[in-house]
mmCIF file with all atom_site columns, C-alpha atoms in Angstrom:
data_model
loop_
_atom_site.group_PDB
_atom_site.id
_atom_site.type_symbol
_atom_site.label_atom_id
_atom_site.label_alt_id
_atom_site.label_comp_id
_atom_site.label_asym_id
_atom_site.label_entity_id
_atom_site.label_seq_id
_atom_site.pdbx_PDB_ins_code
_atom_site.Cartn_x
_atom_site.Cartn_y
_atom_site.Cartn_z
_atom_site.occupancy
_atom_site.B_iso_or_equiv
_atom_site.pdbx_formal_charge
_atom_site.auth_seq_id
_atom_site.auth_comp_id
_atom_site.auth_asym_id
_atom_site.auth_atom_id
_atom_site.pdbx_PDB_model_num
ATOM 1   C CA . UNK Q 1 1   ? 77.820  -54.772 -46.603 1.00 71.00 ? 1   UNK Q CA 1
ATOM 2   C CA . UNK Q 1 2   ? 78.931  -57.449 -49.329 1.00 86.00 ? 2   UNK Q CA 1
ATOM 3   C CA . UNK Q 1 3   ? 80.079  -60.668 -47.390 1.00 97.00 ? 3   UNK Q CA 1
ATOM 4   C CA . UNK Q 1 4   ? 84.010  -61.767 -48.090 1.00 99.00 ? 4   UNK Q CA 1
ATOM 5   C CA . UNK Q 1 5   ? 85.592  -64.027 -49.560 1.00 99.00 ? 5   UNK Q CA 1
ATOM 6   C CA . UNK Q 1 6   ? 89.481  -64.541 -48.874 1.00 99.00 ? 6   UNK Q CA 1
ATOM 7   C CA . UNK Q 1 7   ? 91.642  -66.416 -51.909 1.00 99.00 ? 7   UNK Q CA 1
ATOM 8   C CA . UNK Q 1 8   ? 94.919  -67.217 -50.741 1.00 99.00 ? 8   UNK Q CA 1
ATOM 9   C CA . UNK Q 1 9   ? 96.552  -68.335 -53.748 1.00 97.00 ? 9   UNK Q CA 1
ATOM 10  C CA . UNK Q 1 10  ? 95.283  -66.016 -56.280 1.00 96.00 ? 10  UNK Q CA 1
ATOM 11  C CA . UNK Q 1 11  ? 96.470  -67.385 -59.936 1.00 92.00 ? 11  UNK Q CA 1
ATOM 12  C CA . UNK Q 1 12  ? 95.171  -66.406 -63.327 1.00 91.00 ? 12  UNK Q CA 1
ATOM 13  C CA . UNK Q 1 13  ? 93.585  -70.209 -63.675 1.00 95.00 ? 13  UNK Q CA 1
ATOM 14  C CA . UNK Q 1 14  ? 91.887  -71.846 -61.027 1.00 98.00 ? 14  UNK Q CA 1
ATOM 15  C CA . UNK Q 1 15  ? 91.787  -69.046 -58.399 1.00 97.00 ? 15  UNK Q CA 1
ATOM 16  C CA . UNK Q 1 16  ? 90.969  -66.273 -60.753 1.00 97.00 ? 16  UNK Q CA 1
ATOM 17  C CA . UNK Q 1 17  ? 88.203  -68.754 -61.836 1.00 98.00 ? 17  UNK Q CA 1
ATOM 18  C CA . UNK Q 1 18  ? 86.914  -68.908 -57.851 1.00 99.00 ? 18  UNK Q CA 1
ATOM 19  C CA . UNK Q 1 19  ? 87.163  -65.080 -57.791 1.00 98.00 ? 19  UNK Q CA 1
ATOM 20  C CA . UNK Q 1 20  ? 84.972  -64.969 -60.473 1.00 98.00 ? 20  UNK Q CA 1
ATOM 21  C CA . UNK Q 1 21  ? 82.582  -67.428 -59.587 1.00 98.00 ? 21  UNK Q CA 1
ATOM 22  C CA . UNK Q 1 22  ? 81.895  -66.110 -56.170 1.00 99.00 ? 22  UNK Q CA 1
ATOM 23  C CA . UNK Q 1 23  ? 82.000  -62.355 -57.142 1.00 98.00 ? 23  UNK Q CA 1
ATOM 24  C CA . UNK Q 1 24  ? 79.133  -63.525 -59.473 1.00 97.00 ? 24  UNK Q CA 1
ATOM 25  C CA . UNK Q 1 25  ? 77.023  -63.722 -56.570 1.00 97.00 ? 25  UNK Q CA 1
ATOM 26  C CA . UNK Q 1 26  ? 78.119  -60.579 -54.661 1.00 96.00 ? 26  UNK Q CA 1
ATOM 27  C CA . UNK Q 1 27  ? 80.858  -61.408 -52.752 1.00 98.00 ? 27  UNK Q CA 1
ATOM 28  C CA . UNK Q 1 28  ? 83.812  -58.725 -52.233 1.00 98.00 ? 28  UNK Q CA 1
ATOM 29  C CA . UNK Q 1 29  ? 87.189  -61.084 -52.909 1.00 98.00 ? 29  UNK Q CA 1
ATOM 30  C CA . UNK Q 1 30  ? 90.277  -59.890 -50.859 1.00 99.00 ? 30  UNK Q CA 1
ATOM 31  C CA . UNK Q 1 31  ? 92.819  -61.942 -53.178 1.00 98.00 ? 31  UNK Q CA 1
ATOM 32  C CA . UNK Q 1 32  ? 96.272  -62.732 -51.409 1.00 98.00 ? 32  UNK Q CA 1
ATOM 33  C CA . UNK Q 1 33  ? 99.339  -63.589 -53.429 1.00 97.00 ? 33  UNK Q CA 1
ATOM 34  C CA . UNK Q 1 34  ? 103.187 -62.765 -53.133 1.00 95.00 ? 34  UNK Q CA 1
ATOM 35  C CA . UNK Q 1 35  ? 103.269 -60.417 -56.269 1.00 95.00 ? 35  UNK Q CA 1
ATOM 36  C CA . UNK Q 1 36  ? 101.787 -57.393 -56.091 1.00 96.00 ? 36  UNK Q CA 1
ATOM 37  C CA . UNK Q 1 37  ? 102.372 -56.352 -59.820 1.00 96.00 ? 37  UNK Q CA 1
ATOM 38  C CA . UNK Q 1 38  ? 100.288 -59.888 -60.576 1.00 96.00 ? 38  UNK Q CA 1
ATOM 39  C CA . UNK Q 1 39  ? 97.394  -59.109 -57.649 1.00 97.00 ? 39  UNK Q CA 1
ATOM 40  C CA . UNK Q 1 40  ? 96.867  -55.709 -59.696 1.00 96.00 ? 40  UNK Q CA 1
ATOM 41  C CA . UNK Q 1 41  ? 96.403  -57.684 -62.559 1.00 96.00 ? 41  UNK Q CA 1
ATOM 42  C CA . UNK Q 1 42  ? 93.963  -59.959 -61.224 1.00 97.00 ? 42  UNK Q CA 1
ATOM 43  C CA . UNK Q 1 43  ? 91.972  -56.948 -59.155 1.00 97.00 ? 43  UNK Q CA 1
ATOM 44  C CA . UNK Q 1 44  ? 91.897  -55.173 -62.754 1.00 96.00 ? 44  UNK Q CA 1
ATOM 45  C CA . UNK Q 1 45  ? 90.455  -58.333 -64.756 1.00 96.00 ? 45  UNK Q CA 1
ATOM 46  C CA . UNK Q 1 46  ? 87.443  -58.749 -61.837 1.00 98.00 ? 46  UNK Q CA 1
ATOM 47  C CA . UNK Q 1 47  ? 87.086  -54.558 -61.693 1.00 96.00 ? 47  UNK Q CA 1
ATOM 48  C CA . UNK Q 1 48  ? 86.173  -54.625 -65.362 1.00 97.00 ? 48  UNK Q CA 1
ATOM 49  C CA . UNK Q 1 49  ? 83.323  -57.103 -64.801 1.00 96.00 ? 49  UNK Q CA 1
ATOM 50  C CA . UNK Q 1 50  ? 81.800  -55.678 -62.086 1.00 97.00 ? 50  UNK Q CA 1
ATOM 51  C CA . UNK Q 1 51  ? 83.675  -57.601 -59.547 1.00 97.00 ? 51  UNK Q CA 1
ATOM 52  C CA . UNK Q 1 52  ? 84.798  -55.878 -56.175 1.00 97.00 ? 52  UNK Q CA 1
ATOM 53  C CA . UNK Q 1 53  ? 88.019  -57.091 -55.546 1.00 98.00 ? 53  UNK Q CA 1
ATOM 54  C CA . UNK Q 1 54  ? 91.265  -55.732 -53.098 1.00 98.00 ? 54  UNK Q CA 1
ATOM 55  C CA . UNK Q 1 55  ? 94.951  -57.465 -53.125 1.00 98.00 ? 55  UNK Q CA 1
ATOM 56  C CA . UNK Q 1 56  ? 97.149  -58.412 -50.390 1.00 98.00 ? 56  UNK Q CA 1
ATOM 57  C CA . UNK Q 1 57  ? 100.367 -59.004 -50.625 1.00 98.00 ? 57  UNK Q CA 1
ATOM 58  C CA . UNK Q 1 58  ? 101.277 -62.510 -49.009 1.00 98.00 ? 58  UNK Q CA 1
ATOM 59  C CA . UNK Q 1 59  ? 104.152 -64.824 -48.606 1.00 98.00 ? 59  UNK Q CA 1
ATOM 60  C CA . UNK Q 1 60  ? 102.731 -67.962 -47.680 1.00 97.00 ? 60  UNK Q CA 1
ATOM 61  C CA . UNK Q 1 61  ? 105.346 -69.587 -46.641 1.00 97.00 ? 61  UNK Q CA 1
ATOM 62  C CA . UNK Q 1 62  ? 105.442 -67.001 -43.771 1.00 98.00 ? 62  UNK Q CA 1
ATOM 63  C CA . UNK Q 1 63  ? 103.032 -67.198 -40.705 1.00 98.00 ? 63  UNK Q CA 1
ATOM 64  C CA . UNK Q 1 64  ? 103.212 -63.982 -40.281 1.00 98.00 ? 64  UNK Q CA 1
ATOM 65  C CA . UNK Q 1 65  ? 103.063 -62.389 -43.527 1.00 98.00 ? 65  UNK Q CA 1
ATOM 66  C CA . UNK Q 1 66  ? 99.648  -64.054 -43.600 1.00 99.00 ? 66  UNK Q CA 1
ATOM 67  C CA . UNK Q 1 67  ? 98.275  -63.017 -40.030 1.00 98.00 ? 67  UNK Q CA 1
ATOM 68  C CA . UNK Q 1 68  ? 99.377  -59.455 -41.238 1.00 98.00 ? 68  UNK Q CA 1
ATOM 69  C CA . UNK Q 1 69  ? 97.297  -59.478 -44.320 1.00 98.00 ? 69  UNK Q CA 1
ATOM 70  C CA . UNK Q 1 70  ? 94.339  -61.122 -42.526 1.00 99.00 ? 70  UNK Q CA 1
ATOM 71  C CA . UNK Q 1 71  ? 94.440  -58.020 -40.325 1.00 99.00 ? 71  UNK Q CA 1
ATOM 72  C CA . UNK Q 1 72  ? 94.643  -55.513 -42.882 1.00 98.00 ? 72  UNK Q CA 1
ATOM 73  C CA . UNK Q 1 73  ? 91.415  -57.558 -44.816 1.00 98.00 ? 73  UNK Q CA 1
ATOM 74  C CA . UNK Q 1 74  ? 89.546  -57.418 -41.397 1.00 98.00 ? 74  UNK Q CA 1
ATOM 75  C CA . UNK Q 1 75  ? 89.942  -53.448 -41.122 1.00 97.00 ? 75  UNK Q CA 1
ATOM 76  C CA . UNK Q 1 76  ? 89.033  -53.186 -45.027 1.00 97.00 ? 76  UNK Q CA 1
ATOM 77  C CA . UNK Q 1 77  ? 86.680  -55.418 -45.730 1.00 98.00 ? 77  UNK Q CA 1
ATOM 78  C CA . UNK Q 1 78  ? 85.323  -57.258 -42.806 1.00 98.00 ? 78  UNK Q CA 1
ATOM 79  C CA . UNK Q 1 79  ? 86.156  -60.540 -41.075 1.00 98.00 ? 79  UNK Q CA 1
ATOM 80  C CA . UNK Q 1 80  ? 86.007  -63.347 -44.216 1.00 99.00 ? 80  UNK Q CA 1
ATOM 81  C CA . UNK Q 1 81  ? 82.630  -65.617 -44.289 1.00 99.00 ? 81  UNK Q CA 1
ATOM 82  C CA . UNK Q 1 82  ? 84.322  -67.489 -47.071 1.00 99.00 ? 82  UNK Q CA 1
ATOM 83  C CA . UNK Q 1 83  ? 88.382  -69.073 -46.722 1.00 99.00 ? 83  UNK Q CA 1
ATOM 84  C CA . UNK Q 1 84  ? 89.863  -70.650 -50.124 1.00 99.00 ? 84  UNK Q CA 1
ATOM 85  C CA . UNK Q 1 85  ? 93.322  -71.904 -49.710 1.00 99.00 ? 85  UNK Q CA 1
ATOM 86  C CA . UNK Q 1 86  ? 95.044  -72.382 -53.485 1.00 98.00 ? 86  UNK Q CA 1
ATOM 87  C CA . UNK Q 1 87  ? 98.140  -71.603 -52.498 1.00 97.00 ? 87  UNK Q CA 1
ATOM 88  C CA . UNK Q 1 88  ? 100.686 -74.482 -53.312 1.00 95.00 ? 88  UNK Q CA 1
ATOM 89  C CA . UNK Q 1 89  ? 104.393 -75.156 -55.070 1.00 92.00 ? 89  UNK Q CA 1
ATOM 90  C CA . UNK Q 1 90  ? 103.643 -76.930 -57.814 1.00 91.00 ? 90  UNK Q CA 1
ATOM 91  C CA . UNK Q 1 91  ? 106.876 -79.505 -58.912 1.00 90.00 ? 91  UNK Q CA 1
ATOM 92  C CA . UNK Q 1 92  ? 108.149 -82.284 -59.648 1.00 94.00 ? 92  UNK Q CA 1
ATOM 93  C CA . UNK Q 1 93  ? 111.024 -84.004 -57.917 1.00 95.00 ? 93  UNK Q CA 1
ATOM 94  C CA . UNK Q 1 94  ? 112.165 -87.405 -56.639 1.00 94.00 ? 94  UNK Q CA 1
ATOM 95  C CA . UNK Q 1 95  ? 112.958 -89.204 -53.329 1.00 95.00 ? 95  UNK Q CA 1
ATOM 96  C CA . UNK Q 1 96  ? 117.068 -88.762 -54.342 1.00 96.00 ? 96  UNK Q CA 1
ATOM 97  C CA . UNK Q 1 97  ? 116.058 -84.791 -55.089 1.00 95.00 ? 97  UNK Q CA 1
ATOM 98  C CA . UNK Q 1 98  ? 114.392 -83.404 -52.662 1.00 95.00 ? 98  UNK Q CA 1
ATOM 99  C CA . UNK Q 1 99  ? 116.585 -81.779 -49.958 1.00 96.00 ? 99  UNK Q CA 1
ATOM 100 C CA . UNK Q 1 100 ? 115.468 -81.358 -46.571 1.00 96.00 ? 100 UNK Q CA 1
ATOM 101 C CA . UNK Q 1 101 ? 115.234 -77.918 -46.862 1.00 96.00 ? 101 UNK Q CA 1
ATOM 102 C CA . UNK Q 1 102 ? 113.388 -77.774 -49.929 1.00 96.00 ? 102 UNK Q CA 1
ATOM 103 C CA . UNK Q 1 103 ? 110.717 -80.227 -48.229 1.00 96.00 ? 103 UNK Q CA 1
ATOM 104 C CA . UNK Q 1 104 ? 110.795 -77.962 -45.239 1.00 97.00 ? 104 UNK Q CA 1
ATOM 105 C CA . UNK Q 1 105 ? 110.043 -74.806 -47.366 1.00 96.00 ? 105 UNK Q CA 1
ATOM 106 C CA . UNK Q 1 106 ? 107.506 -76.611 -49.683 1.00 96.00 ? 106 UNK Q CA 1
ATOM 107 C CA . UNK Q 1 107 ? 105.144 -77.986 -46.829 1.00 97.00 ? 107 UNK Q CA 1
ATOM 108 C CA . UNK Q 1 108 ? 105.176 -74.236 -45.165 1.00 97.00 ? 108 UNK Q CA 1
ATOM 109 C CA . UNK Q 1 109 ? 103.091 -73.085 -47.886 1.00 97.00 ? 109 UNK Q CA 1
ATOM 110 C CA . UNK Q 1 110 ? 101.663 -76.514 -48.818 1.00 96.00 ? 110 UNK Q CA 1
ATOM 111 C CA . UNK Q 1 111 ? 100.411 -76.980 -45.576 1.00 97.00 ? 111 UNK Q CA 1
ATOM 112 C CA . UNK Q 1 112 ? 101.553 -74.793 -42.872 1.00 98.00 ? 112 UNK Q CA 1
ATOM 113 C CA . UNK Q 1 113 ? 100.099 -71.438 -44.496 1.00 98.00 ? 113 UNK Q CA 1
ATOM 114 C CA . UNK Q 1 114 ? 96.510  -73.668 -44.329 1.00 98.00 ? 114 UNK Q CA 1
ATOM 115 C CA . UNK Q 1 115 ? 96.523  -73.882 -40.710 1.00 98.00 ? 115 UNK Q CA 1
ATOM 116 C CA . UNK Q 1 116 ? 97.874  -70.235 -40.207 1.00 99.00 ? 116 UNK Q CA 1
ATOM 117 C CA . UNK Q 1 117 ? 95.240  -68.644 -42.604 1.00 99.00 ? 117 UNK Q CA 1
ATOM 118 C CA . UNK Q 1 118 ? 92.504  -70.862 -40.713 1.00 99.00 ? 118 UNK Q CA 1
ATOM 119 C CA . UNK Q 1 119 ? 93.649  -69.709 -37.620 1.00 99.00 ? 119 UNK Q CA 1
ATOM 120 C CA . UNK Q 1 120 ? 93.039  -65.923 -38.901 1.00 99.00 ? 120 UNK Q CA 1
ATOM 121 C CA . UNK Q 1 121 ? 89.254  -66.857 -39.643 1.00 99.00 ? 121 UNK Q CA 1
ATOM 122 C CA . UNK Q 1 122 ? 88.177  -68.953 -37.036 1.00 98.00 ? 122 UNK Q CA 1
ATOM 123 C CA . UNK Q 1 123 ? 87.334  -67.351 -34.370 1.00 98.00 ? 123 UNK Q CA 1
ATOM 124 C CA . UNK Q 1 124 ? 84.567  -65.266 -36.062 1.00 98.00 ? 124 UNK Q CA 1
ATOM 125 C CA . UNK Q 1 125 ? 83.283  -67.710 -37.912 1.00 99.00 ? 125 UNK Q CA 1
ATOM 126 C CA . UNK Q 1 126 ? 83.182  -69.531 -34.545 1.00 98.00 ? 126 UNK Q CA 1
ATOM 127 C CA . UNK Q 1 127 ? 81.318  -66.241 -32.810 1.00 98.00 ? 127 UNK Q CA 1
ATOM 128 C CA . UNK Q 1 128 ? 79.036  -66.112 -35.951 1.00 97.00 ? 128 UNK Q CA 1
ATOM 129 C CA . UNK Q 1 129 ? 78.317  -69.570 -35.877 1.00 98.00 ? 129 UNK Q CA 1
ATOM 130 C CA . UNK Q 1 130 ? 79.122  -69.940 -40.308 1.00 98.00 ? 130 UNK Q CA 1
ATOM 131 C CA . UNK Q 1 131 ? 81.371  -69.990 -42.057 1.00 99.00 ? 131 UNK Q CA 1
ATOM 132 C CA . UNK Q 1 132 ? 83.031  -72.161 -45.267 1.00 99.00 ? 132 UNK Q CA 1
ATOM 133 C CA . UNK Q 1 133 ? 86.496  -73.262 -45.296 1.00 99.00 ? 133 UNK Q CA 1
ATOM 134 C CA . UNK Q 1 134 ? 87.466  -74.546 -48.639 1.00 99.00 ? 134 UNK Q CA 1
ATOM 135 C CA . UNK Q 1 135 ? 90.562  -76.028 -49.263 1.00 99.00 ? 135 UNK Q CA 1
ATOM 136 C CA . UNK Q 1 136 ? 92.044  -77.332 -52.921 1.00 99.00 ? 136 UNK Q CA 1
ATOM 137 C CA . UNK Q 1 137 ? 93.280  -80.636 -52.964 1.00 98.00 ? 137 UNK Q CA 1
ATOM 138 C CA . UNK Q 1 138 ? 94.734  -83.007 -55.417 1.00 98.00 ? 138 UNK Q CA 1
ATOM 139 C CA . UNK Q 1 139 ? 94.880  -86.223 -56.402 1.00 98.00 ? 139 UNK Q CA 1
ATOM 140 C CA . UNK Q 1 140 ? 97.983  -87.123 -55.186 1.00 97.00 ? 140 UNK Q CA 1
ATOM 141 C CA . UNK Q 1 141 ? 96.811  -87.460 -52.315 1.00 98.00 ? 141 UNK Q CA 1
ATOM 142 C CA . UNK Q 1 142 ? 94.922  -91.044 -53.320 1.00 97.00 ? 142 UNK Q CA 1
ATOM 143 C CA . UNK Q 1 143 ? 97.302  -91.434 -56.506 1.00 97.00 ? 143 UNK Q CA 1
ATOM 144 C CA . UNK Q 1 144 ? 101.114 -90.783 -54.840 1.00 96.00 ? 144 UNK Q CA 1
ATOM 145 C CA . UNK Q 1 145 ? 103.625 -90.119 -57.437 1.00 96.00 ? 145 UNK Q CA 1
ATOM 146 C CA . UNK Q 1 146 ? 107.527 -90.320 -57.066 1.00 96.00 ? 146 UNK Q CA 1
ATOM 147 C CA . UNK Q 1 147 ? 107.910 -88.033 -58.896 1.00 96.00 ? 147 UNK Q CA 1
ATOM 148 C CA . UNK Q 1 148 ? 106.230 -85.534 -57.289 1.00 97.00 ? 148 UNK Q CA 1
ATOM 149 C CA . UNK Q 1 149 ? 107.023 -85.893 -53.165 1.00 97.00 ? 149 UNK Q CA 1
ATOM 150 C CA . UNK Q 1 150 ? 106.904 -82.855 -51.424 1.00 97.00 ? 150 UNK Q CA 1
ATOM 151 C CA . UNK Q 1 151 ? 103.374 -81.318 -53.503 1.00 97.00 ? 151 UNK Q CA 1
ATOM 152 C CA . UNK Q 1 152 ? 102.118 -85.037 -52.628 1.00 98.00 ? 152 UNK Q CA 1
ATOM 153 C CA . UNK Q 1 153 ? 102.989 -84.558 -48.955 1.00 98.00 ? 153 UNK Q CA 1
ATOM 154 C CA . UNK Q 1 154 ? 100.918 -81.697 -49.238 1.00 98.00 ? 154 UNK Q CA 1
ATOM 155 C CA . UNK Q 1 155 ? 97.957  -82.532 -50.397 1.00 98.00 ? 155 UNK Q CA 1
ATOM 156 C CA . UNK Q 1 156 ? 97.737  -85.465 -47.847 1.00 98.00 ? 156 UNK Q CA 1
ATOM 157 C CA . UNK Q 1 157 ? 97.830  -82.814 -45.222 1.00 98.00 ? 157 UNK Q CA 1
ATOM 158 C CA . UNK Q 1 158 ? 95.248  -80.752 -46.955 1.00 98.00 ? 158 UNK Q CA 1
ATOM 159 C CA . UNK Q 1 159 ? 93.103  -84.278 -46.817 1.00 99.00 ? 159 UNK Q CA 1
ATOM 160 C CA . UNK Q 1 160 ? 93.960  -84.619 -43.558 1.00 98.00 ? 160 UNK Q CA 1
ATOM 161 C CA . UNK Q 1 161 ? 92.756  -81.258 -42.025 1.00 98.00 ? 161 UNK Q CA 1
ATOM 162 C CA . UNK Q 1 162 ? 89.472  -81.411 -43.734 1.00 99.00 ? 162 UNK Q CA 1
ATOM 163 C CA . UNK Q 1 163 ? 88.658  -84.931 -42.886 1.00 99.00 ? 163 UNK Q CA 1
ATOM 164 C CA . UNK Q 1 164 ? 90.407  -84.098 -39.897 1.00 98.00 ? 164 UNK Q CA 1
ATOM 165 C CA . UNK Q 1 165 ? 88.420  -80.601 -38.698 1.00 99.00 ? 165 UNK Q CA 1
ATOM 166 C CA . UNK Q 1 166 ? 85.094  -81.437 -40.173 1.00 99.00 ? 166 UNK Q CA 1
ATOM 167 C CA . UNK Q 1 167 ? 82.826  -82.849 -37.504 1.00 98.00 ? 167 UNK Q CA 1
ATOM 168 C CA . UNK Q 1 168 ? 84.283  -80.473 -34.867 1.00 98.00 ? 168 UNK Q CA 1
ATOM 169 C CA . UNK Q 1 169 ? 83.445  -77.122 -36.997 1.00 99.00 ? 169 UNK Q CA 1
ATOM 170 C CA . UNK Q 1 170 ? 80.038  -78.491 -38.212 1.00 98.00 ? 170 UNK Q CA 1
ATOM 171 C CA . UNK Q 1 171 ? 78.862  -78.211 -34.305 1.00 98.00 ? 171 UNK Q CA 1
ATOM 172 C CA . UNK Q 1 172 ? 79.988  -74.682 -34.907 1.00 98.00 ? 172 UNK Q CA 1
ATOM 173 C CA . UNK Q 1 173 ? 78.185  -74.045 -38.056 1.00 98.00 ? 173 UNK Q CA 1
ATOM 174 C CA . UNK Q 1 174 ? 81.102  -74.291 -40.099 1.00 99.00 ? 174 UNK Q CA 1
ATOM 175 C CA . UNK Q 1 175 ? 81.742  -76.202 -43.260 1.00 99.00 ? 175 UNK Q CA 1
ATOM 176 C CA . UNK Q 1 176 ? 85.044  -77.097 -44.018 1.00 99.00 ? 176 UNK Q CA 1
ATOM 177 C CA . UNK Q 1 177 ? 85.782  -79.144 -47.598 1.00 99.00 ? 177 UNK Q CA 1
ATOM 178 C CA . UNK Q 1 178 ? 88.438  -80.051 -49.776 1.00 99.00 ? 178 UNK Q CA 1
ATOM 179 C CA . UNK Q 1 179 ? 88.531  -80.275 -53.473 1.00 99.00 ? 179 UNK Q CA 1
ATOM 180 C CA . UNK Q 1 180 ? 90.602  -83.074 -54.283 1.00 99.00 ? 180 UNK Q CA 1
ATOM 181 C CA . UNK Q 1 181 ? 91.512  -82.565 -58.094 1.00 98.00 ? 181 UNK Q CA 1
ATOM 182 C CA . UNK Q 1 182 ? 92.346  -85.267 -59.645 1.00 98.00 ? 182 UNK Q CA 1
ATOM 183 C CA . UNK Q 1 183 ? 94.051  -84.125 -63.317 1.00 96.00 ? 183 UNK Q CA 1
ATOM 184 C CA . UNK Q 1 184 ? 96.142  -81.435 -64.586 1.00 95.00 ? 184 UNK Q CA 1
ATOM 185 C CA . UNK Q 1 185 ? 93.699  -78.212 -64.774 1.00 97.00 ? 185 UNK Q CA 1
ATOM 186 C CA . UNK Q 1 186 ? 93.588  -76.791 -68.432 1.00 97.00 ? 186 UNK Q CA 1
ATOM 187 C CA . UNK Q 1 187 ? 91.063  -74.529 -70.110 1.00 97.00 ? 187 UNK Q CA 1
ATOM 188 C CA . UNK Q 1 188 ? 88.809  -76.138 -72.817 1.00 96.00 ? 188 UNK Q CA 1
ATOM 189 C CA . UNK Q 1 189 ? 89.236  -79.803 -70.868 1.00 98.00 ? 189 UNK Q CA 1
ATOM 190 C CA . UNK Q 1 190 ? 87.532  -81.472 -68.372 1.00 97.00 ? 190 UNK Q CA 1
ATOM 191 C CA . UNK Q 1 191 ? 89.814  -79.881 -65.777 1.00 98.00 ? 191 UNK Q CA 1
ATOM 192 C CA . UNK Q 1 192 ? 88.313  -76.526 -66.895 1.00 98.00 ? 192 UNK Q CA 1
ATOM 193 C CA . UNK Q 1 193 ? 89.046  -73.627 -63.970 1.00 98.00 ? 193 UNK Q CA 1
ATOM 194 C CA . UNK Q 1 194 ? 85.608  -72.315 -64.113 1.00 98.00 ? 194 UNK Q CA 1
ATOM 195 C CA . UNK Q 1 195 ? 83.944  -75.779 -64.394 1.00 98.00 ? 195 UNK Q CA 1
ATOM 196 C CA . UNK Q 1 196 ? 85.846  -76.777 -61.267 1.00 99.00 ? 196 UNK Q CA 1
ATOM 197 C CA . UNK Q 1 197 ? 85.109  -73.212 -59.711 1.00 99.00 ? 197 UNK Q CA 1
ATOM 198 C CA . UNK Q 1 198 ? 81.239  -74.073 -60.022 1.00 99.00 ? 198 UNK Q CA 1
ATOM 199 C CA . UNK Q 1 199 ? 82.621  -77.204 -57.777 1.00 99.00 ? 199 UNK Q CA 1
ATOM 200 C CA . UNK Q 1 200 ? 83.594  -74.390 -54.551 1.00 99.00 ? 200 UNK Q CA 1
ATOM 201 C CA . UNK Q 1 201 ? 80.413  -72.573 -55.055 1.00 99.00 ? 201 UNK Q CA 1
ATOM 202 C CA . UNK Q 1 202 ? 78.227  -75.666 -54.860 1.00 99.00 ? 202 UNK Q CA 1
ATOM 203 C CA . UNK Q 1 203 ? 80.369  -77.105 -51.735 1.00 99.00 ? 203 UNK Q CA 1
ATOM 204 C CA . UNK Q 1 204 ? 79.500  -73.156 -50.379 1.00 99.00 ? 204 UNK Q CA 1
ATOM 205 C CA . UNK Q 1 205 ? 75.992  -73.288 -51.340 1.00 98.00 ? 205 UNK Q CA 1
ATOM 206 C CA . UNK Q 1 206 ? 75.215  -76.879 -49.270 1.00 99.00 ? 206 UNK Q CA 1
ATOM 207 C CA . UNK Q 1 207 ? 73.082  -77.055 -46.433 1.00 97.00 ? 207 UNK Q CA 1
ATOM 208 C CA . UNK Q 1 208 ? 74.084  -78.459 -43.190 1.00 97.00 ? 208 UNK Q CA 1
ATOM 209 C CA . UNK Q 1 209 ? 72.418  -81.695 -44.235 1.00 97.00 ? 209 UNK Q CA 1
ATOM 210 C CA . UNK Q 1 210 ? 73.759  -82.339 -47.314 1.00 98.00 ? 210 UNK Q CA 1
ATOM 211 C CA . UNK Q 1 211 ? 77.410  -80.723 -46.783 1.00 99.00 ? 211 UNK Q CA 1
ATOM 212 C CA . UNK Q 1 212 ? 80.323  -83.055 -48.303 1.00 99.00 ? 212 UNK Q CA 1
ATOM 213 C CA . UNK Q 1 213 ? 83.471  -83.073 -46.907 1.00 99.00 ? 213 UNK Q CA 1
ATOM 214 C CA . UNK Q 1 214 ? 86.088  -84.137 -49.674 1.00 99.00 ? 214 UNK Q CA 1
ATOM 215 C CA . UNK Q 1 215 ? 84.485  -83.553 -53.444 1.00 99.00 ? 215 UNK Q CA 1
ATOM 216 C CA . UNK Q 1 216 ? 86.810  -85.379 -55.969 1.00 99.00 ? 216 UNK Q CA 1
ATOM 217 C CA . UNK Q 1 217 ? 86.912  -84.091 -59.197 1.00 99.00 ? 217 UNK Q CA 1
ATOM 218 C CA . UNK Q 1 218 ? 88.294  -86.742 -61.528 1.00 97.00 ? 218 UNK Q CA 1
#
């Protein structure tokens, strides 16, 4: 059986660009994102290169929106041996903008829906002693912005869990890494999808030795 990878945050640039990468080497890619109408699009553009691919309808904002789809990709596919969390609200705003309740909503899928889909993954990884958790980062979480709080709020929690997890999962056989991205990500520049996608696979492809934590791609 093909190994897994789960996408939360499925997109048509930098997560369709993942999908692709690691469905390249064989992996089956259970993408999760809130529209279903968009996941068939996605599932379509991998299916015509040779890519196996499944959706799953997710809110992320919603703990249990993603424990249910983490079930359903366990009885499909198979527990995940790969975790990429993409999913974010990307926005500006301002300290005399931002309403509690925005800020509150923002850092559930910014955040929150990190730990939750971790949670989901864990404990096999943990029983099969591997595993990679990768999580994508951004700059603002070494360049703050005021005009961008909440996303910047974030990303330091994205920072913080990876930094935060690593040496604990490594005794487990687990690599956990961020990708801290440090531009705006554009086709045709620098901040190329696929030429940052090439960035998961290689954190994936580390051994023990050599694994990195936080790659920043600037």
């Amino acid at each position: 059986m093909s190994k897994v990878c789960a996408l939360v945050g499925a997109g048509a640039g930098l997560g369709l660009a993942i999908a692709q990468r690691f469905g390249r080497e064989g992996y089956q890619l259970a993408l999760l994102a809130r529209r279903p109408a968009a996941l068939a699009e996605y599932t379509k553009t991998l299916s015509d290169v040779g890519i196996q691919a499944t959706g799953f309808s997710v809110d992320a904002a919603d703990p249990d929106s993603i424990t249910t789809a983490f079930a359903a990709i366990n009885q499909t596919l198979g527990h995940p041996d790969v975790l990429v969390y993409n999913a974010a609200l990307l926005k500006q705003d301002s300290v005399m903008s931002l309403t509690a309740e925005t800020l509150v909503q923002d850092f559930k899928v910014n955040a929150v829906g990190v730990i939750t889909a971790i949670q989901q993954v864990l404990p096999e990884m943990q029983h099969q002693r591997s595993g990679t958790i990768l999580l994508t980062g951004g700059g603002l979480a070494l360049y703050p912005s005021p005009q961008q709080i909440s996303l910047g709020i974030g990303k330091a929690a994205i920072r913080y869990l990876a930094l935060g997890l690593a040496d604990e999962l490594k005794v487990d056989g687990i690599h956990i890494a961020t990708v801290t991205i440090c531009g705006e990500i554009a086709p045709g520049t620098k901040f190329d999808p696929d030429a940052i996608a090439a960035v998961y696979w290689q954190l994936h492809t580390q051994t023990p030795e050599t694994w990195q934590v936080e790659y920043v791609y600037q």
